[in-house]
XYZ file of C-alpha atoms in Angstrom:
396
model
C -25.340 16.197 10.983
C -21.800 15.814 12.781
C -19.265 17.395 10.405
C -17.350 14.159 10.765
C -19.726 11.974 9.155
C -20.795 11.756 5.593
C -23.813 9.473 6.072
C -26.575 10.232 8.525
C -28.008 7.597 11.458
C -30.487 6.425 8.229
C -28.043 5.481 6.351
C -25.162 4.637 8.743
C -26.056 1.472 11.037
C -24.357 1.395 14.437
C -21.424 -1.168 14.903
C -21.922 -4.527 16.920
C -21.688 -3.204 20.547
C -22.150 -5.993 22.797
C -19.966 -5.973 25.737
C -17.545 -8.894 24.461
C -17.251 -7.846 20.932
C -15.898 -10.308 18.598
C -12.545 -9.021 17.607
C -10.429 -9.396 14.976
C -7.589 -12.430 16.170
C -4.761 -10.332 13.554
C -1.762 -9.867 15.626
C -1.396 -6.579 14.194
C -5.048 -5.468 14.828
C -3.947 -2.575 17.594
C -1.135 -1.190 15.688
C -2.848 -0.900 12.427
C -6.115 0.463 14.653
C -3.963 2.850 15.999
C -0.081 3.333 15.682
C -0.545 3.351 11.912
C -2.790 6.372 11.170
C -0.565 8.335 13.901
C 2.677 7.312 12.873
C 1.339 8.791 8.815
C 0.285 11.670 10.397
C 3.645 12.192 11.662
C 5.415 11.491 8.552
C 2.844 14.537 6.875
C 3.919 16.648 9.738
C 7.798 15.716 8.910
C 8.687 14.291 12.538
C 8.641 11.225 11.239
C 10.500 9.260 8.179
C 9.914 6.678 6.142
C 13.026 5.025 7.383
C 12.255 5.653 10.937
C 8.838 3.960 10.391
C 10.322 0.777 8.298
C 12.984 0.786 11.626
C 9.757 0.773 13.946
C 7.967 -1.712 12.204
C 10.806 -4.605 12.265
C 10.382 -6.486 15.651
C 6.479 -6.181 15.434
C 6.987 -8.216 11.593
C 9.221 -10.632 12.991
C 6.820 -11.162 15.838
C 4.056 -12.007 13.276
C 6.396 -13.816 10.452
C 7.056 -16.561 13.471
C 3.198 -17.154 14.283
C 1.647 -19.811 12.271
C -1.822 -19.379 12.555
C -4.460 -21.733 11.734
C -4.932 -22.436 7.567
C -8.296 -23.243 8.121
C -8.758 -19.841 10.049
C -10.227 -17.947 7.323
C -11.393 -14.375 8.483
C -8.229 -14.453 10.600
C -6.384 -14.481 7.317
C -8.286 -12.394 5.554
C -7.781 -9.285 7.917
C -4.108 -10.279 8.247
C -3.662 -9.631 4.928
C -5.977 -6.709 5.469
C -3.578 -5.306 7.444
C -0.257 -6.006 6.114
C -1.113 -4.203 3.205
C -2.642 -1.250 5.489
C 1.438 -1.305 6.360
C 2.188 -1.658 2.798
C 0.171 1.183 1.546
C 1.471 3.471 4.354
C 4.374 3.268 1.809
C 2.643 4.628 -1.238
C 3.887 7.751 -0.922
C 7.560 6.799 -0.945
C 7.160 4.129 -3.317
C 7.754 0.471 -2.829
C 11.322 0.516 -2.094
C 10.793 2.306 1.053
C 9.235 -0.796 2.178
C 10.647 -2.761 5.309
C 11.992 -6.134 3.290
C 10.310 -8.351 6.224
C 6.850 -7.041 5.153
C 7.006 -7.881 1.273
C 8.258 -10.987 2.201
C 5.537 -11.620 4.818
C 2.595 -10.746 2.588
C 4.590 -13.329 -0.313
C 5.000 -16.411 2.358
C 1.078 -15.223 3.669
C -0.581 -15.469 -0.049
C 1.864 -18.698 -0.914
C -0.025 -20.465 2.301
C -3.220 -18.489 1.564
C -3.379 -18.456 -2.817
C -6.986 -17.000 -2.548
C -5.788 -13.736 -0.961
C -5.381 -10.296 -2.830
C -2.076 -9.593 -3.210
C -2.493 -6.337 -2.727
C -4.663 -3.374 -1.072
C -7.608 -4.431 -3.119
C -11.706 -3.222 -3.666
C -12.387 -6.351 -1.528
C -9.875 -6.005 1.132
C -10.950 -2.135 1.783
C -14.210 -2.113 1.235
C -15.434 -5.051 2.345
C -13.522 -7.321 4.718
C -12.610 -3.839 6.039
C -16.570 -2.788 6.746
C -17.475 -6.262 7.364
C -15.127 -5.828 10.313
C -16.529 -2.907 11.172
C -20.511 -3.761 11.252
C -19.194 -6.711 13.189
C -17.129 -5.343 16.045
C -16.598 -1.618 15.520
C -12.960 -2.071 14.385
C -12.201 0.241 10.752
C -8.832 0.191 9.075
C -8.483 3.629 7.900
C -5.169 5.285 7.125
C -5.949 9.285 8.539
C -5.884 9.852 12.664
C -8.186 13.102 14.601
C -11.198 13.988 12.845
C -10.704 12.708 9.138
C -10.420 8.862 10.481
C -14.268 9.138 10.469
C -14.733 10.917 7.250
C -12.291 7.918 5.868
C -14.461 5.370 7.785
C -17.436 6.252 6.060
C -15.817 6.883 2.725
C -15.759 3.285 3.107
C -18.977 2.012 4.619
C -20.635 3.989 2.244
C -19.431 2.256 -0.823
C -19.800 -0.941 0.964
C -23.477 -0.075 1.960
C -24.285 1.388 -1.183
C -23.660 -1.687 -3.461
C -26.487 -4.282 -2.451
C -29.005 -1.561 -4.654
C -26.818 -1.626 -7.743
C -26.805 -5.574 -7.358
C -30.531 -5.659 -6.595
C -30.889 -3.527 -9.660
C -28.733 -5.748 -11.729
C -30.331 -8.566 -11.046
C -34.064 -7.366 -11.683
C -32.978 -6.509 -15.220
C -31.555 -9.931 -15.216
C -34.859 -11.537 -14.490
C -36.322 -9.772 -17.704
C -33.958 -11.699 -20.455
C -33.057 -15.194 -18.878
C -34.844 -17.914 -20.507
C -35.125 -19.802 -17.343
C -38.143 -20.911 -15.608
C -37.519 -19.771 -12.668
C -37.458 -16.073 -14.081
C -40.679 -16.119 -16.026
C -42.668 -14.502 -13.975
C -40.199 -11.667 -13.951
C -41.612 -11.420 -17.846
C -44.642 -11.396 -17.170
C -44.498 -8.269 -15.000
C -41.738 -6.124 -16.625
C -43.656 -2.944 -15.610
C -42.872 -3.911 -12.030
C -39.744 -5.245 -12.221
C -38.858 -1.971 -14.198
C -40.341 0.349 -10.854
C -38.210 -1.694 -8.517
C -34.929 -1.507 -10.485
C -35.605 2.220 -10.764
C -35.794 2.772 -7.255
C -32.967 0.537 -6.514
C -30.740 3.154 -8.935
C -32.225 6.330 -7.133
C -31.350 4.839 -3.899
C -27.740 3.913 -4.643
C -27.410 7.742 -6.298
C -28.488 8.859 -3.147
C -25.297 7.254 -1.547
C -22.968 8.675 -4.125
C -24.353 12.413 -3.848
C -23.172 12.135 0.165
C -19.592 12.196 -0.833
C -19.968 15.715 -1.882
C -19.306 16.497 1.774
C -16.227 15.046 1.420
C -13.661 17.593 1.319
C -11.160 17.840 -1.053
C -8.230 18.109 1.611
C -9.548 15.284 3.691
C -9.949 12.787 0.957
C -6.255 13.615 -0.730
C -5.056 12.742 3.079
C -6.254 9.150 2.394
C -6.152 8.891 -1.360
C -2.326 8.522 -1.526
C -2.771 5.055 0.249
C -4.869 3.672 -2.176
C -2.208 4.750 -5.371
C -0.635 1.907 -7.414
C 2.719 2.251 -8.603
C 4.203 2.248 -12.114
C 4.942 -1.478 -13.328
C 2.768 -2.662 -9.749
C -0.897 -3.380 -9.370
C -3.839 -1.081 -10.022
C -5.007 0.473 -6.923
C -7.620 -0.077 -4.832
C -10.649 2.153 -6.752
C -14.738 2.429 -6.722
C -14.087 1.542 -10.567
C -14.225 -1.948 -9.153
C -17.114 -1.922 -7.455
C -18.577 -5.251 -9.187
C -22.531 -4.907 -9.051
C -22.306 -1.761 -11.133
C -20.511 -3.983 -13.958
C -23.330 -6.366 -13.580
C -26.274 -3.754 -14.322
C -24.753 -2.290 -17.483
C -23.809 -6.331 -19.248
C -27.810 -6.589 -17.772
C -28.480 -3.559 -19.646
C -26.834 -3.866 -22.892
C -23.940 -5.336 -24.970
C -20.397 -4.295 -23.581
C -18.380 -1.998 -26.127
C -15.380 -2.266 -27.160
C -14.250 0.220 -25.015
C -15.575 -1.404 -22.336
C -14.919 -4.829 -22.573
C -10.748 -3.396 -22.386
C -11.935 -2.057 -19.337
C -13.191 -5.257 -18.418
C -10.648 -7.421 -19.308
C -7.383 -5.174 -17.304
C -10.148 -4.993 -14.371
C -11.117 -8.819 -13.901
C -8.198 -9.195 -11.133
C -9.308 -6.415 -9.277
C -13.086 -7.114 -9.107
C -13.961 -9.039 -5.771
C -13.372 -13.018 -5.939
C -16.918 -14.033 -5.371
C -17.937 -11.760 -8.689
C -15.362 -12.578 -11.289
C -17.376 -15.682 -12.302
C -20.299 -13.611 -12.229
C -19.114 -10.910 -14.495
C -17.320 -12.952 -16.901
C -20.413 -15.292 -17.348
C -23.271 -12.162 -17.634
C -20.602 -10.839 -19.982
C -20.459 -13.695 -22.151
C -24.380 -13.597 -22.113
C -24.919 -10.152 -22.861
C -22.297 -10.724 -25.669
C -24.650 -13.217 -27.271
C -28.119 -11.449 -26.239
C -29.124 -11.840 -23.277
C -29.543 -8.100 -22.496
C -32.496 -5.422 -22.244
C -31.659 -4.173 -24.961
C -31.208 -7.138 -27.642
C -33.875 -8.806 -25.686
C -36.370 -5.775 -27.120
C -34.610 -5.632 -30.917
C -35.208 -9.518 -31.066
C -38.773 -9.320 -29.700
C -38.035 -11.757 -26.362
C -38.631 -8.702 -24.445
C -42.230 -7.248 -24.977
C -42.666 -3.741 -23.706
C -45.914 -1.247 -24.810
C -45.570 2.514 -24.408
C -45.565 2.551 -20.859
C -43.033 0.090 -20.140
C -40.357 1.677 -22.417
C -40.958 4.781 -20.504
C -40.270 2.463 -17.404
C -37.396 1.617 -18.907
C -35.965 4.403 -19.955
C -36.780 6.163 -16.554
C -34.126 3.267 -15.296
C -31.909 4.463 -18.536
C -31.937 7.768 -16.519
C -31.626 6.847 -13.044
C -28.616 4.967 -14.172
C -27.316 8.665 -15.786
C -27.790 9.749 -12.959
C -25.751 7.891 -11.107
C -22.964 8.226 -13.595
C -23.276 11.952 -13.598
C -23.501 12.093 -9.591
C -20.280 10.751 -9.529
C -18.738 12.145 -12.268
C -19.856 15.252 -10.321
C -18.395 13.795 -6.927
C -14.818 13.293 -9.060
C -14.905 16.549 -10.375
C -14.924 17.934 -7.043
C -12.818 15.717 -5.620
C -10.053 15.460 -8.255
C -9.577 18.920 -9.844
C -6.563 18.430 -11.508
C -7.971 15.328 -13.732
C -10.499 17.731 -15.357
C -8.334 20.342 -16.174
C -10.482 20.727 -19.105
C -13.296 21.841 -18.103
C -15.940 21.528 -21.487
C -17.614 18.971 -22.564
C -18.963 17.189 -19.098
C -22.355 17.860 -19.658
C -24.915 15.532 -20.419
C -25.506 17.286 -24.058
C -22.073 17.319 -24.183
C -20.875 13.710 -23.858
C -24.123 12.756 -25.693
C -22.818 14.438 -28.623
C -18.831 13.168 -28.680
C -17.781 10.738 -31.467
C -17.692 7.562 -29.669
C -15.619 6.320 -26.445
C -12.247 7.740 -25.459
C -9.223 6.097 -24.973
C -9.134 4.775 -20.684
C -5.364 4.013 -21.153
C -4.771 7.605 -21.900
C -1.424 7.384 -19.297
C -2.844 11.130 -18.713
C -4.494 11.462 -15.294
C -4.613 8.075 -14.159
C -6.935 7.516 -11.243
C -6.121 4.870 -8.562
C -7.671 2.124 -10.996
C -5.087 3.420 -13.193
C -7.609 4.115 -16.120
C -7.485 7.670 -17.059
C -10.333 9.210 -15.042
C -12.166 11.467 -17.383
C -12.366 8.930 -19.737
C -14.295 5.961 -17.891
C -16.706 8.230 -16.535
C -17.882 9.921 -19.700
C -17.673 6.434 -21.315
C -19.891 5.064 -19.293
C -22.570 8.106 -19.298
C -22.025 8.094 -23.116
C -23.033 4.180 -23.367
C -26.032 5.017 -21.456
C -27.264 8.044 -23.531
C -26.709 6.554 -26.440
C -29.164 3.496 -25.298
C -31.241 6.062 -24.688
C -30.949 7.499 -28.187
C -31.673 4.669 -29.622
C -34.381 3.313 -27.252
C -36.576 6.842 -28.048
C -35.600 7.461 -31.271
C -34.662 3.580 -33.079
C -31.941 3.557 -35.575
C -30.302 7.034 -34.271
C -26.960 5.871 -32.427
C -25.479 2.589 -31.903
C -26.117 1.140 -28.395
C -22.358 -0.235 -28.189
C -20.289 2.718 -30.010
């Protein structure tokens, strides 16, 4: 494998590469391609400031702020915004004031003509307009220059690649509680369905376990760019990855825990799923989820399917532990305890922590440890309950 690439050919389709590729129209496509990342680097190597880059970035703003590009131009807008907010988050580091005044005000008059676009550097504007791009043409925002622009690249892609198996997963566990017609044949065939959904979770923790190659210095050269601010917006975080929400309100009631996690997150889920997640959360609320579906008897499983389904209980752990393991690795200092990560471990705590702990915030803003061993804790204790009824609460 080429040390600067996380995913292998397998797992890592090549970019369109016809000879006219179909190119972003942003007027600030080159510089964000390419002055950005080395103009950062600079500022890491001190030859650069903060001031000096606001300075640099004045005529090219002014350039843009007297274009008036099409409304109806949609993916023109979309990776606009993409990039000013690239410039924005070039800031993070300094904080917002450092900001050029022309930019903030750009990226206001930009979402005033434009209400549907983030705001901000957000899952949606990274991950996938960003890869979309990419798969499309072969252009990647990424904020690091040499060798670590790749690494950063598919830090990306493979989030973006990854999801379609958590949302195929999802949605087979889906099919098994909806009442509807059209998903009765899914009922019929849990054992099946079950398999499928199984492999779908093995596949997507097959994506996670590649970012242990990551190393810890080159993802802390990107990670500063995707920081929020105090009093500002959550930044842009794999906690919002939206199909993953989707399996576990398929799965089982949300918590309490989790539904505050749900609730500060629905901004910062992508547009096209906040419908999606608020309506399978008010469903799984009132039933419609594996695990009600069973206590209720609407869901009929013999021996073997509830080891089908608990195989896709631990596929789902595993996932949850892979990247718990992945954080670890990557984010030392928020585990600076070092007990109690273990399966037995987090199995065995007294219910869900607190995710506003202000200690250790990740980029989402949540406290790190927290969500993760909340979520592995919901899952085990499904488990619990699924092999041994009565023992634990699914929703503690």
């Amino acid at each position: 494998m080429n040390s600067s690439q996380l995913f292998d050919d397998l797992a890592h389709p090549r970019p369109h590469t016809s000879p006219a590729p179909d190119r972003s129209g942003s007027p600030l496509r080159d510089y964000v391609l390419h002055g950005l990342p080395t103009a950062l680097g600079e500022i890491s190597a001190g030859s650069l400031t903060y001031r000096q880059l606001a300075d640099s970035q004045e005529q090219l703003l002014r350039d843009v702020a007297a274009q008036r590009l099409a409304a109806d131009d949609e993916r023109t807008a979309r990776l606009l915004q993409l990039d000013l907010l690239f410039l924005l988050s070039g800031y993070a580091p300094a904080g917002p004031q450092a900001a050029p005044r022309a930019l903030t005000e750009l990226i206001s008059d930009r979402c005033g003509r434009f209400p549907a676009l983030d705001p901000h550097l957000s899952y949606e504007l990274l991950i996938d307009v960003n890869c979309e791009e990419y798969l499309r043409s072969g252009d990647v925002r990424v904020f690091s220059a040499g060798r670590d622009a790749a690494l950063e690249r598919d830090f990306y892609l493979g989030h973006h690649l990854s999801e379609p198996w958590a949302k195929s997963a999802a949605y087979g566990l889906r099919s098994l509680v909806l009442p509807e017609a059209a998903t009765r044949s899914a009922a019929t065939r849990p054992a099946a369905v079950l398999d499928d959904v199984a492999e779908c979770l093995a596949e997507f923790t097959r994506y996670m376990a590649r970012y242990r190659r990551l190393s810890q210095q080159a993802f802390h050269r990107f990670r500063p760019y995707h920081m929020g601010h105090p009093g500002g917006p959550r930044g842009a975080s794999g906690a919002f990855m939206p199909s993953v929400q989707l399996l576990e309100l398929a799965l089982l009631p949300p918590s309490e825990g989790y539904g505050i996690f749900l609730d500060q997150s629905m901004s910062y889920f992508p547009a096209w799923s906040r419908p999606v997640i608020a309506r399978w959360r008010g469903d799984s609320v009132r039933g419609a989820n594996v695990f009600q579906r069973l206590r209720d008897g609407r869901l009929v499983l013999d021996g073997a399917g509830r080891d089908r389904l608990v195989r896709v209980i631990d596929r789902f752990v595993d996932f949850r532990m892979t990247h718990l393991g992945v954080t670890r690795h990557a984010l030392p200092e928020a585990f600076r305890e070092r007990t109690g990560l273990t399966r037995r471990d987090i199995r065995a705590q007294d219910g869900e922590r607190d995710i506003l702990d202000g200690r250790d915030p990740g980029t989402s803003g949540f406290s790190v440890r927290h969500v993760l061993t909340n979520a592995v804790y919901r899952l085990l204790a499904l488990r619990a309950d699924l092999v041994h009824p009565g023992s634990a609460p699914a929703n503690s």
